[in-house]
Amino acid sequence: MTHEREHDHVRCEAVERASSNDVMELVCDSTGTSMQVAAVLVLETPSPADIAAVRAAIAERITAVPRLRQRLVRTPFGQGRPVWIDDPSFAIADHVSAVGCPAPGDEQALLDVVADRLTRRLPPDSPLWSATLVTGLADARSAVVVVFHHVLADGIGGLAVLTHLVDGVPILPRQGFPRAAPRRRDLLVDVWRSRARAVRRLPAAAGRLRAAAAELGGGAHPPRCSLNRPTGTGRVLAVARADLSAVRAAAHAQGGTINDVVVTAVSGALGAVLAGRGEPVDRLVISVPVSARQHATTELGNQVGVIPVEVPTGGDPVRRLAAVARITRQRRTGAPGSSAVVIAPVFRALAKIGVYGWFVDRQRLVNTFVSNLRGPEHRLSFLGAPVVDVIAVSGISGNVTVAFVALSYAGTLNITAIADPERCPDLEVLAEGLRRELRVLSGAAEAVSLPRRSA
């Protein structure tokens, strides 16, 4: 009897639930592609190897990230949130493929391939990721495009996945796979344990709600403009780049952060685009995700809240950066990511009564989303090929027609804009505005750092 109880305990401990934040990502997937995100590794080689070698390498390396061989399964009524279970039919060939890039093989051609892969819905009954080797790029290069559903990981978790796909990470010994799925009894015991823990946490609930309210803030009403219109399923991408050290210097000169520079550049570029559309606005409300994670680990899932910040769009970019830095300092809290305790249940409730899609197509809370991720500081490689660039791609949904994600890698800051091509036909104008803003901000920092010449 004792042995049986111990066995049941082990089985219950092995139940891997989707968190409430993870379930929110499923709720947000109203179009089937909106919550898929991507990362692009650009390689300094025509091809690191044939597709068989790429598949073999990835198959070996993902053993360090168990979630990449698991699928999400809904449970019967009363047995709690969906659970992650090992996929006994997992086959690496179902997840890793190859494609040639159309001519001329330049960056825009690559970004078009990425957009195509991003908008292909990942099969919900399989592990929610794919990798594509893209050959035929200009300058004798190739790329690996990794797409995964946001339910699998947030931005920092996604970086952890990438670091386990590149060279140099120790390969863990293969462990028993697949593990048996939890039994009905395991799920029920786990549900009651979770409820008991929730009851014990009730005394702290008021504090969590206060922290969530502080993070969400209040009183910011975004202007009505063409940035907020219901989106379709098509996507287009553009990238703006800047020297990371210059961006950091620009931020520090105004008492801010790299994220403040990104928000400043985005607000200025969007302001200029809206003015060009005949919709001048002097401010925008930008939703900035904040993570509760301290480090990137292979424990995936979502631990992210949001801070909506109201920022100016016009005037000198350097002065605007100083204003943005002041605003974001005032909005920071001691419990980053706490707003998820409010957002997740509200979104789930809206979905349960069948009005989530209606709500996000008409929301008047934010104009756009801006994410910022700190990537590897040193060059990576994949199958011996140097990784010369890393591009992150976020998703858009509801009535947010364009969003942005910044990623630093080996001394360069990349800002990727993703948009609905029907709602944002002037994406390249927006991207050029981003580049112009970054040049001004970086140039101002360089001018400050130059030694003065003696008379």
Tab-separated table of C-alpha atoms in Angstrom:
chain	number	residue	atom	x	y	z
A	1	MET	CA	0.000	0.000	0.000
A	2	THR	CA	2.821	2.383	0.879
A	3	HIS	CA	4.526	1.649	-2.426
A	4	GLU	CA	1.295	2.362	-4.312
A	5	ARG	CA	0.813	5.705	-2.530
A	6	GLU	CA	4.396	6.701	-3.363
A	7	HIS	CA	3.809	5.757	-6.994
A	8	ASP	CA	0.658	7.887	-7.120
A	9	HIS	CA	2.570	10.795	-5.586
A	10	VAL	CA	5.213	10.582	-8.283
A	11	ARG	CA	2.579	10.440	-11.004
A	12	CYS	CA	0.742	13.482	-9.596
A	13	GLU	CA	3.918	15.483	-9.341
A	14	ALA	CA	4.481	14.724	-13.028
A	15	VAL	CA	1.258	16.475	-14.103
A	16	GLU	CA	2.341	19.469	-16.194
A	17	ARG	CA	-0.486	21.946	-16.459
A	18	ALA	CA	-0.740	24.897	-18.780
A	19	SER	CA	-0.689	27.948	-16.515
A	20	SER	CA	-3.508	30.484	-16.430
A	21	ASN	CA	-1.256	32.770	-18.510
A	22	ASP	CA	-0.720	29.965	-21.034
A	23	VAL	CA	-4.464	29.416	-21.322
A	24	MET	CA	-4.844	33.144	-21.986
A	25	GLU	CA	-2.566	32.741	-25.016
A	26	LEU	CA	-4.906	30.060	-26.337
A	27	VAL	CA	-7.854	32.377	-25.792
A	28	CYS	CA	-6.069	35.147	-27.680
A	29	ASP	CA	-5.537	32.909	-30.714
A	30	SER	CA	-8.709	34.098	-32.361
A	31	THR	CA	-7.485	33.738	-35.959
A	32	GLY	CA	-5.394	30.579	-35.666
A	33	THR	CA	-2.144	32.390	-36.544
A	34	SER	CA	-2.215	35.502	-34.388
A	35	MET	CA	-0.347	34.028	-31.412
A	36	GLN	CA	2.434	32.363	-33.370
A	37	VAL	CA	5.852	33.993	-33.061
A	38	ALA	CA	9.201	33.375	-34.733
A	39	ALA	CA	12.950	33.770	-34.542
A	40	VAL	CA	15.256	33.846	-37.551
A	41	LEU	CA	18.907	32.785	-37.414
A	42	VAL	CA	20.797	34.127	-40.447
A	43	LEU	CA	23.832	31.951	-41.207
A	44	GLU	CA	27.027	32.924	-42.987
A	45	THR	CA	26.978	29.909	-45.279
A	46	PRO	CA	24.886	28.785	-48.253
A	47	SER	CA	23.749	25.835	-46.117
A	48	PRO	CA	25.086	24.420	-42.850
A	49	ALA	CA	24.374	20.861	-44.048
A	50	ASP	CA	21.702	18.885	-45.832
A	51	ILE	CA	18.267	18.722	-44.281
A	52	ALA	CA	18.923	15.264	-42.833
A	53	ALA	CA	21.878	16.598	-40.820
A	54	VAL	CA	19.861	19.611	-39.650
A	55	ARG	CA	17.060	17.341	-38.497
A	56	ALA	CA	19.472	15.041	-36.697
A	57	ALA	CA	21.127	17.958	-34.875
A	58	ILE	CA	17.845	19.522	-33.778
A	59	ALA	CA	16.422	16.141	-32.718
A	60	GLU	CA	19.436	15.601	-30.479
A	61	ARG	CA	19.425	19.105	-29.007
A	62	ILE	CA	15.736	19.380	-28.149
A	63	THR	CA	16.067	16.585	-25.604
A	64	ALA	CA	17.173	19.397	-23.246
A	65	VAL	CA	13.792	21.117	-23.734
A	66	PRO	CA	11.112	18.489	-22.992
A	67	ARG	CA	8.252	20.786	-23.985
A	68	LEU	CA	9.352	20.556	-27.644
A	69	ARG	CA	8.266	16.920	-27.726
A	70	GLN	CA	5.008	17.484	-25.876
A	71	ARG	CA	1.515	18.372	-27.025
A	72	LEU	CA	-1.173	20.224	-25.151
A	73	VAL	CA	-4.244	18.138	-24.331
A	74	ARG	CA	-7.525	19.410	-22.969
A	75	THR	CA	-8.871	17.562	-19.938
A	76	PRO	CA	-12.443	16.411	-19.257
A	77	PHE	CA	-14.765	18.723	-17.338
A	78	GLY	CA	-13.735	19.138	-13.718
A	79	GLN	CA	-10.169	17.922	-14.228
A	80	GLY	CA	-8.497	21.293	-14.490
A	81	ARG	CA	-6.556	23.211	-17.110
A	82	PRO	CA	-5.023	21.478	-20.177
A	83	VAL	CA	-1.938	19.327	-19.581
A	84	TRP	CA	1.317	18.863	-21.468
A	85	ILE	CA	2.014	15.216	-22.304
A	86	ASP	CA	4.794	13.529	-24.265
A	87	ASP	CA	3.785	12.961	-27.880
A	88	PRO	CA	4.392	9.247	-28.612
A	89	SER	CA	4.107	9.881	-32.352
A	90	PHE	CA	6.672	12.691	-32.363
A	91	ALA	CA	8.819	12.670	-35.530
A	92	ILE	CA	11.435	15.323	-36.210
A	93	ALA	CA	10.622	15.281	-39.940
A	94	ASP	CA	7.146	16.610	-39.130
A	95	HIS	CA	8.686	19.714	-37.552
A	96	VAL	CA	11.859	20.463	-39.542
A	97	SER	CA	11.715	21.196	-43.273
A	98	ALA	CA	13.646	23.072	-45.971
A	99	VAL	CA	12.656	25.668	-48.568
A	100	GLY	CA	14.485	27.727	-51.164
A	101	CYS	CA	14.218	31.494	-50.918
A	102	PRO	CA	12.716	33.157	-54.026
A	103	ALA	CA	14.945	35.497	-56.026
A	104	PRO	CA	16.619	37.836	-55.400
A	105	GLY	CA	17.181	36.215	-51.994
A	106	ASP	CA	17.596	39.557	-50.199
A	107	GLU	CA	16.336	40.395	-46.722
A	108	GLN	CA	12.850	41.281	-47.902
A	109	ALA	CA	12.576	37.967	-49.732
A	110	LEU	CA	13.627	36.182	-46.538
A	111	LEU	CA	11.113	38.179	-44.468
A	112	ASP	CA	8.390	37.169	-46.926
A	113	VAL	CA	9.291	33.513	-46.341
A	114	VAL	CA	9.185	34.119	-42.575
A	115	ALA	CA	5.742	35.750	-42.851
A	116	ASP	CA	4.495	32.780	-44.872
A	117	ARG	CA	5.770	30.296	-42.282
A	118	LEU	CA	4.436	32.403	-39.416
A	119	THR	CA	0.906	32.401	-40.810
A	120	ARG	CA	0.754	28.647	-41.404
A	121	ARG	CA	-1.181	27.339	-38.447
A	122	LEU	CA	0.747	24.818	-36.364
A	123	PRO	CA	-1.232	21.557	-35.965
A	124	PRO	CA	-2.884	21.742	-32.515
A	125	ASP	CA	-2.561	17.983	-31.971
A	126	SER	CA	1.274	18.080	-32.236
A	127	PRO	CA	4.102	19.883	-30.417
A	128	LEU	CA	3.518	23.534	-31.280
A	129	TRP	CA	6.685	24.494	-33.155
A	130	SER	CA	8.440	24.176	-36.491
A	131	ALA	CA	11.877	24.924	-37.933
A	132	THR	CA	12.604	25.700	-41.581
A	133	LEU	CA	16.007	25.764	-43.260
A	134	VAL	CA	15.913	28.540	-45.887
A	135	THR	CA	18.566	28.275	-48.598
A	136	GLY	CA	19.395	30.434	-51.608
A	137	LEU	CA	19.850	33.748	-49.796
A	138	ALA	CA	22.016	36.472	-51.280
A	139	ASP	CA	25.642	36.861	-50.149
A	140	ALA	CA	26.004	33.072	-49.890
A	141	ARG	CA	23.853	32.874	-46.780
A	142	SER	CA	21.054	30.710	-45.411
A	143	ALA	CA	18.701	30.917	-42.447
A	144	VAL	CA	16.836	28.821	-39.901
A	145	VAL	CA	13.322	30.046	-39.113
A	146	VAL	CA	11.862	28.746	-35.851
A	147	VAL	CA	8.124	29.279	-35.329
A	148	PHE	CA	6.280	28.412	-32.133
A	149	HIS	CA	2.929	29.128	-30.593
A	150	HIS	CA	2.973	31.665	-27.775
A	151	VAL	CA	1.379	29.095	-25.456
A	152	LEU	CA	4.687	27.234	-25.596
A	153	ALA	CA	6.785	30.106	-24.245
A	154	ASP	CA	6.992	33.843	-23.741
A	155	GLY	CA	9.815	35.894	-25.257
A	156	ILE	CA	12.449	35.017	-22.678
A	157	GLY	CA	11.427	31.356	-22.796
A	158	GLY	CA	11.722	31.480	-26.578
A	159	LEU	CA	15.310	32.706	-26.245
A	160	ALA	CA	16.015	29.741	-23.985
A	161	VAL	CA	14.756	27.442	-26.741
A	162	LEU	CA	17.045	29.081	-29.294
A	163	THR	CA	20.117	28.783	-27.093
A	164	HIS	CA	19.538	25.023	-26.948
A	165	LEU	CA	19.354	24.697	-30.728
A	166	VAL	CA	22.705	26.329	-31.501
A	167	ASP	CA	26.197	24.871	-31.103
A	168	GLY	CA	28.015	24.603	-27.799
A	169	VAL	CA	25.211	23.540	-25.475
A	170	PRO	CA	25.861	20.238	-23.674
A	171	ILE	CA	23.697	17.409	-24.993
A	172	LEU	CA	21.779	15.745	-22.196
A	173	PRO	CA	21.508	11.960	-22.115
A	174	ARG	CA	18.247	10.732	-23.551
A	175	GLN	CA	15.741	9.947	-20.817
A	176	GLY	CA	12.673	7.775	-20.971
A	177	PHE	CA	10.459	8.966	-23.809
A	178	PRO	CA	7.584	9.006	-24.095
A	179	ARG	CA	6.463	9.112	-20.484
A	180	ALA	CA	2.995	7.798	-19.747
A	181	ALA	CA	0.219	10.358	-19.749
A	182	PRO	CA	-1.301	11.148	-16.345
A	183	ARG	CA	-4.279	9.031	-15.371
A	184	ARG	CA	-7.695	10.419	-14.509
A	185	ARG	CA	-6.958	9.868	-10.827
A	186	ASP	CA	-3.694	11.803	-11.147
A	187	LEU	CA	-5.510	14.731	-12.731
A	188	LEU	CA	-8.205	14.835	-10.058
A	189	VAL	CA	-5.683	14.692	-7.204
A	190	ASP	CA	-3.641	17.419	-8.879
A	191	VAL	CA	-6.744	19.605	-9.288
A	192	TRP	CA	-7.611	19.377	-5.595
A	193	ARG	CA	-4.041	20.104	-4.589
A	194	SER	CA	-4.053	23.162	-6.849
A	195	ARG	CA	-7.303	24.367	-5.304
A	196	ALA	CA	-5.922	23.878	-1.818
A	197	ARG	CA	-2.863	25.945	-2.737
A	198	ALA	CA	-5.137	28.644	-4.178
A	199	VAL	CA	-7.080	28.809	-0.898
A	200	ARG	CA	-3.839	29.170	1.058
A	201	ARG	CA	-2.844	32.052	-1.219
A	202	LEU	CA	-6.104	33.951	-0.674
A	203	PRO	CA	-4.717	36.186	2.107
A	204	ALA	CA	-2.132	37.521	-0.358
A	205	ALA	CA	-4.704	38.061	-3.125
A	206	ALA	CA	-5.360	41.685	-2.181
A	207	GLY	CA	-1.657	42.482	-2.479
A	208	ARG	CA	-1.449	40.815	-5.870
A	209	LEU	CA	-4.449	42.778	-7.102
A	210	ARG	CA	-2.936	46.043	-5.890
A	211	ALA	CA	0.319	45.225	-7.708
A	212	ALA	CA	-1.652	44.343	-10.854
A	213	ALA	CA	-3.610	47.599	-10.704
A	214	ALA	CA	-0.394	49.581	-10.267
A	215	GLU	CA	1.175	47.892	-13.287
A	216	LEU	CA	-1.859	48.452	-15.482
A	217	GLY	CA	-2.172	52.048	-14.300
A	218	GLY	CA	-5.213	53.996	-15.425
A	219	GLY	CA	-6.445	57.105	-17.070
A	220	ALA	CA	-4.601	56.693	-20.387
A	221	HIS	CA	-7.046	56.882	-23.301
A	222	PRO	CA	-5.450	56.164	-26.687
A	223	PRO	CA	-6.429	58.382	-29.601
A	224	ARG	CA	-8.742	56.930	-32.197
A	225	CYS	CA	-6.746	56.369	-35.359
A	226	SER	CA	-6.100	53.904	-38.163
A	227	LEU	CA	-3.613	51.958	-36.035
A	228	ASN	CA	-6.647	50.256	-34.505
A	229	ARG	CA	-8.765	48.409	-37.026
A	230	PRO	CA	-9.725	44.715	-37.132
A	231	THR	CA	-6.940	42.691	-38.736
A	232	GLY	CA	-6.945	39.737	-41.086
A	233	THR	CA	-4.514	36.817	-41.288
A	234	GLY	CA	-1.939	38.267	-43.720
A	235	ARG	CA	1.373	39.539	-42.344
A	236	VAL	CA	4.291	41.608	-43.649
A	237	LEU	CA	7.595	42.332	-41.925
A	238	ALA	CA	10.276	45.012	-41.915
A	239	VAL	CA	13.441	45.437	-39.836
A	240	ALA	CA	15.312	48.515	-38.580
A	241	ARG	CA	18.778	48.232	-37.021
A	242	ALA	CA	21.064	50.288	-34.801
A	243	ASP	CA	24.388	49.917	-33.050
A	244	LEU	CA	23.616	48.618	-29.567
A	245	SER	CA	26.358	50.566	-27.787
A	246	ALA	CA	25.114	53.838	-29.345
A	247	VAL	CA	21.532	53.039	-28.340
A	248	ARG	CA	22.648	52.240	-24.798
A	249	ALA	CA	24.609	55.508	-24.616
A	250	ALA	CA	21.585	57.446	-25.871
A	251	ALA	CA	19.417	55.845	-23.200
A	252	HIS	CA	21.861	56.459	-20.360
A	253	ALA	CA	22.365	60.088	-21.400
A	254	GLN	CA	18.677	60.700	-20.704
A	255	GLY	CA	18.433	58.505	-17.616
A	256	GLY	CA	16.609	55.778	-19.491
A	257	THR	CA	16.920	52.231	-20.774
A	258	ILE	CA	17.295	50.564	-24.143
A	259	ASN	CA	13.578	49.842	-23.994
A	260	ASP	CA	12.941	53.587	-23.646
A	261	VAL	CA	14.882	54.196	-26.867
A	262	VAL	CA	12.808	51.549	-28.649
A	263	VAL	CA	9.529	53.059	-27.420
A	264	THR	CA	10.737	56.547	-28.405
A	265	ALA	CA	11.675	55.437	-31.915
A	266	VAL	CA	8.371	53.617	-32.364
A	267	SER	CA	6.296	56.549	-31.131
A	268	GLY	CA	8.086	58.993	-33.439
A	269	ALA	CA	7.838	56.727	-36.469
A	270	LEU	CA	4.140	56.009	-35.872
A	271	GLY	CA	3.438	59.691	-35.335
A	272	ALA	CA	5.032	60.521	-38.679
A	273	VAL	CA	3.112	57.761	-40.485
A	274	LEU	CA	-0.199	58.884	-39.009
A	275	ALA	CA	0.555	62.480	-40.004
A	276	GLY	CA	1.204	61.212	-43.536
A	277	ARG	CA	-2.199	59.516	-43.456
A	278	GLY	CA	-3.809	62.816	-42.483
A	279	GLU	CA	-4.277	61.736	-38.849
A	280	PRO	CA	-1.937	63.868	-36.740
A	281	VAL	CA	-1.785	62.754	-33.081
A	282	ASP	CA	0.393	64.115	-30.291
A	283	ARG	CA	0.435	60.959	-28.170
A	284	LEU	CA	-0.065	57.199	-28.320
A	285	VAL	CA	-0.660	54.476	-25.732
A	286	ILE	CA	1.861	51.664	-26.131
A	287	SER	CA	1.565	48.334	-24.342
A	288	VAL	CA	4.966	47.154	-23.098
A	289	PRO	CA	5.196	43.517	-21.892
A	290	VAL	CA	7.081	42.960	-18.623
A	291	SER	CA	8.312	39.548	-17.531
A	292	ALA	CA	8.295	38.029	-14.066
A	293	ARG	CA	11.238	35.848	-15.137
A	294	GLN	CA	14.688	36.666	-13.866
A	295	HIS	CA	16.555	34.337	-16.231
A	296	ALA	CA	15.943	32.305	-19.367
A	297	THR	CA	15.404	28.653	-18.453
A	298	THR	CA	14.028	25.561	-20.163
A	299	GLU	CA	10.968	25.776	-17.893
A	300	LEU	CA	8.769	27.311	-20.536
A	301	GLY	CA	5.317	28.861	-20.376
A	302	ASN	CA	4.248	32.482	-19.993
A	303	GLN	CA	5.120	34.754	-17.081
A	304	VAL	CA	4.331	38.142	-18.585
A	305	GLY	CA	2.208	41.160	-17.702
A	306	VAL	CA	1.863	44.484	-19.498
A	307	ILE	CA	2.383	48.154	-18.737
A	308	PRO	CA	0.429	50.586	-20.937
A	309	VAL	CA	2.389	53.828	-21.281
A	310	GLU	CA	1.136	57.082	-22.783
A	311	VAL	CA	3.982	58.698	-24.715
A	312	PRO	CA	4.409	61.735	-26.990
A	313	THR	CA	4.883	61.307	-30.737
A	314	GLY	CA	6.348	64.619	-31.906
A	315	GLY	CA	9.183	67.023	-31.313
A	316	ASP	CA	12.901	66.448	-31.057
A	317	PRO	CA	13.607	62.701	-30.581
A	318	VAL	CA	16.186	63.324	-27.838
A	319	ARG	CA	13.762	65.403	-25.788
A	320	ARG	CA	11.070	62.843	-26.442
A	321	LEU	CA	13.410	60.118	-25.141
A	322	ALA	CA	13.909	62.091	-21.922
A	323	ALA	CA	10.126	62.357	-21.541
A	324	VAL	CA	9.621	58.639	-22.242
A	325	ALA	CA	12.298	57.747	-19.681
A	326	ARG	CA	10.519	59.822	-17.031
A	327	ILE	CA	7.168	58.245	-17.852
A	328	THR	CA	8.414	54.647	-17.729
A	329	ARG	CA	10.307	55.239	-14.467
A	330	GLN	CA	7.060	56.362	-12.885
A	331	ARG	CA	5.233	53.275	-14.199
A	332	ARG	CA	7.670	50.613	-12.994
A	333	THR	CA	6.542	48.446	-10.101
A	334	GLY	CA	8.249	46.134	-7.643
A	335	ALA	CA	6.348	43.109	-8.957
A	336	PRO	CA	6.872	42.918	-12.730
A	337	GLY	CA	4.356	40.792	-14.593
A	338	SER	CA	1.732	41.045	-11.855
A	339	SER	CA	-0.932	42.445	-14.203
A	340	ALA	CA	-1.422	38.950	-15.638
A	341	VAL	CA	-3.452	38.012	-12.546
A	342	VAL	CA	-6.131	40.420	-13.804
A	343	ILE	CA	-5.757	40.132	-17.573
A	344	ALA	CA	-5.785	36.324	-17.785
A	345	PRO	CA	-9.096	35.706	-15.949
A	346	VAL	CA	-10.801	38.631	-17.720
A	347	PHE	CA	-9.793	37.321	-21.150
A	348	ARG	CA	-10.863	33.790	-20.243
A	349	ALA	CA	-14.223	35.087	-19.020
A	350	LEU	CA	-14.757	37.034	-22.243
A	351	ALA	CA	-13.967	33.896	-24.245
A	352	LYS	CA	-16.296	31.774	-22.126
A	353	ILE	CA	-19.277	34.015	-22.850
A	354	GLY	CA	-18.318	34.242	-26.526
A	355	VAL	CA	-17.406	37.925	-26.793
A	356	TYR	CA	-13.603	37.865	-26.744
A	357	GLY	CA	-13.278	38.326	-30.511
A	358	TRP	CA	-15.788	41.179	-30.449
A	359	PHE	CA	-13.860	42.842	-27.612
A	360	VAL	CA	-10.360	42.690	-29.148
A	361	ASP	CA	-11.656	43.921	-32.506
A	362	ARG	CA	-13.039	47.015	-30.763
A	363	GLN	CA	-10.705	47.589	-27.802
A	364	ARG	CA	-9.704	51.186	-27.043
A	365	LEU	CA	-6.998	50.487	-24.485
A	366	VAL	CA	-3.767	50.531	-26.514
A	367	ASN	CA	-2.604	51.571	-29.977
A	368	THR	CA	0.248	49.085	-30.397
A	369	PHE	CA	2.563	46.621	-28.652
A	370	VAL	CA	6.327	46.981	-28.200
A	371	SER	CA	8.438	44.118	-26.811
A	372	ASN	CA	12.153	44.195	-26.060
A	373	LEU	CA	14.345	41.125	-25.556
A	374	ARG	CA	17.959	40.952	-24.500
A	375	GLY	CA	19.622	38.429	-26.761
A	376	PRO	CA	23.078	36.811	-26.738
A	377	GLU	CA	25.987	39.236	-26.461
A	378	HIS	CA	28.392	37.003	-28.400
A	379	ARG	CA	28.167	35.395	-31.841
A	380	LEU	CA	26.510	31.995	-31.999
A	381	SER	CA	26.918	29.226	-34.551
A	382	PHE	CA	24.744	26.462	-35.938
A	383	LEU	CA	26.391	23.299	-37.249
A	384	GLY	CA	29.631	25.285	-37.501
A	385	ALA	CA	28.089	28.165	-39.501
A	386	PRO	CA	28.354	31.603	-37.826
A	387	VAL	CA	25.015	33.187	-36.915
A	388	VAL	CA	25.440	36.720	-38.304
A	389	ASP	CA	21.983	38.022	-37.422
A	390	VAL	CA	18.995	37.113	-35.259
A	391	ILE	CA	15.561	38.546	-36.007
A	392	ALA	CA	12.612	38.197	-33.622
A	393	VAL	CA	9.018	38.303	-34.877
A	394	SER	CA	5.999	38.828	-32.625
A	395	GLY	CA	2.320	38.448	-33.406
A	396	ILE	CA	-0.593	40.837	-33.813
A	397	SER	CA	-4.251	40.227	-33.154
A	398	GLY	CA	-7.567	41.949	-32.703
A	399	ASN	CA	-7.509	45.542	-33.924
A	400	VAL	CA	-3.781	46.198	-33.435
A	401	THR	CA	-2.620	46.570	-37.031
A	402	VAL	CA	1.130	46.840	-36.371
A	403	ALA	CA	3.370	45.765	-33.492
A	404	PHE	CA	7.097	45.758	-32.767
A	405	VAL	CA	9.672	43.510	-31.144
A	406	ALA	CA	13.282	44.504	-30.447
A	407	LEU	CA	16.099	42.014	-29.971
A	408	SER	CA	19.750	42.693	-29.264
A	409	TYR	CA	22.372	40.325	-30.637
A	410	ALA	CA	26.174	40.611	-30.683
A	411	GLY	CA	26.276	44.404	-30.570
A	412	THR	CA	23.286	45.140	-32.839
A	413	LEU	CA	19.720	46.083	-31.956
A	414	ASN	CA	17.072	44.858	-34.399
A	415	ILE	CA	13.507	46.193	-34.291
A	416	THR	CA	11.039	44.118	-36.296
A	417	ALA	CA	7.706	45.612	-37.311
A	418	ILE	CA	4.918	43.145	-38.105
A	419	ALA	CA	1.746	44.383	-39.738
A	420	ASP	CA	-1.425	43.463	-41.545
A	421	PRO	CA	-0.653	44.403	-45.181
A	422	GLU	CA	-4.245	45.534	-45.815
A	423	ARG	CA	-4.355	47.791	-42.770
A	424	CYS	CA	-0.757	49.008	-42.945
A	425	PRO	CA	0.204	49.310	-46.622
A	426	ASP	CA	2.885	51.888	-45.767
A	427	LEU	CA	5.014	49.555	-43.632
A	428	GLU	CA	8.232	50.453	-45.452
A	429	VAL	CA	7.567	54.137	-44.785
A	430	LEU	CA	7.144	53.220	-41.117
A	431	ALA	CA	10.372	51.189	-41.145
A	432	GLU	CA	12.272	54.089	-42.675
A	433	GLY	CA	10.861	56.332	-39.962
A	434	LEU	CA	12.160	53.891	-37.362
A	435	ARG	CA	15.616	53.934	-38.958
A	436	ARG	CA	15.583	57.734	-39.034
A	437	GLU	CA	14.627	57.945	-35.350
A	438	LEU	CA	17.367	55.486	-34.395
A	439	ARG	CA	19.942	57.422	-36.425
A	440	VAL	CA	19.051	60.672	-34.687
A	441	LEU	CA	19.114	59.146	-31.208
A	442	SER	CA	22.345	57.207	-31.828
A	443	GLY	CA	23.972	60.224	-33.468
A	444	ALA	CA	23.114	62.439	-30.509
A	445	ALA	CA	24.735	59.931	-28.164
A	446	GLU	CA	27.853	59.751	-30.317
A	447	ALA	CA	28.091	63.551	-30.434
A	448	VAL	CA	27.924	63.714	-26.636
A	449	SER	CA	30.633	61.058	-26.292
A	450	LEU	CA	33.083	62.741	-28.700
A	451	PRO	CA	35.940	64.568	-26.931
A	452	ARG	CA	35.836	68.332	-27.361
A	453	ARG	CA	38.653	69.825	-29.378
A	454	SER	CA	40.764	72.405	-27.641
A	455	ALA	CA	40.596	75.928	-29.056
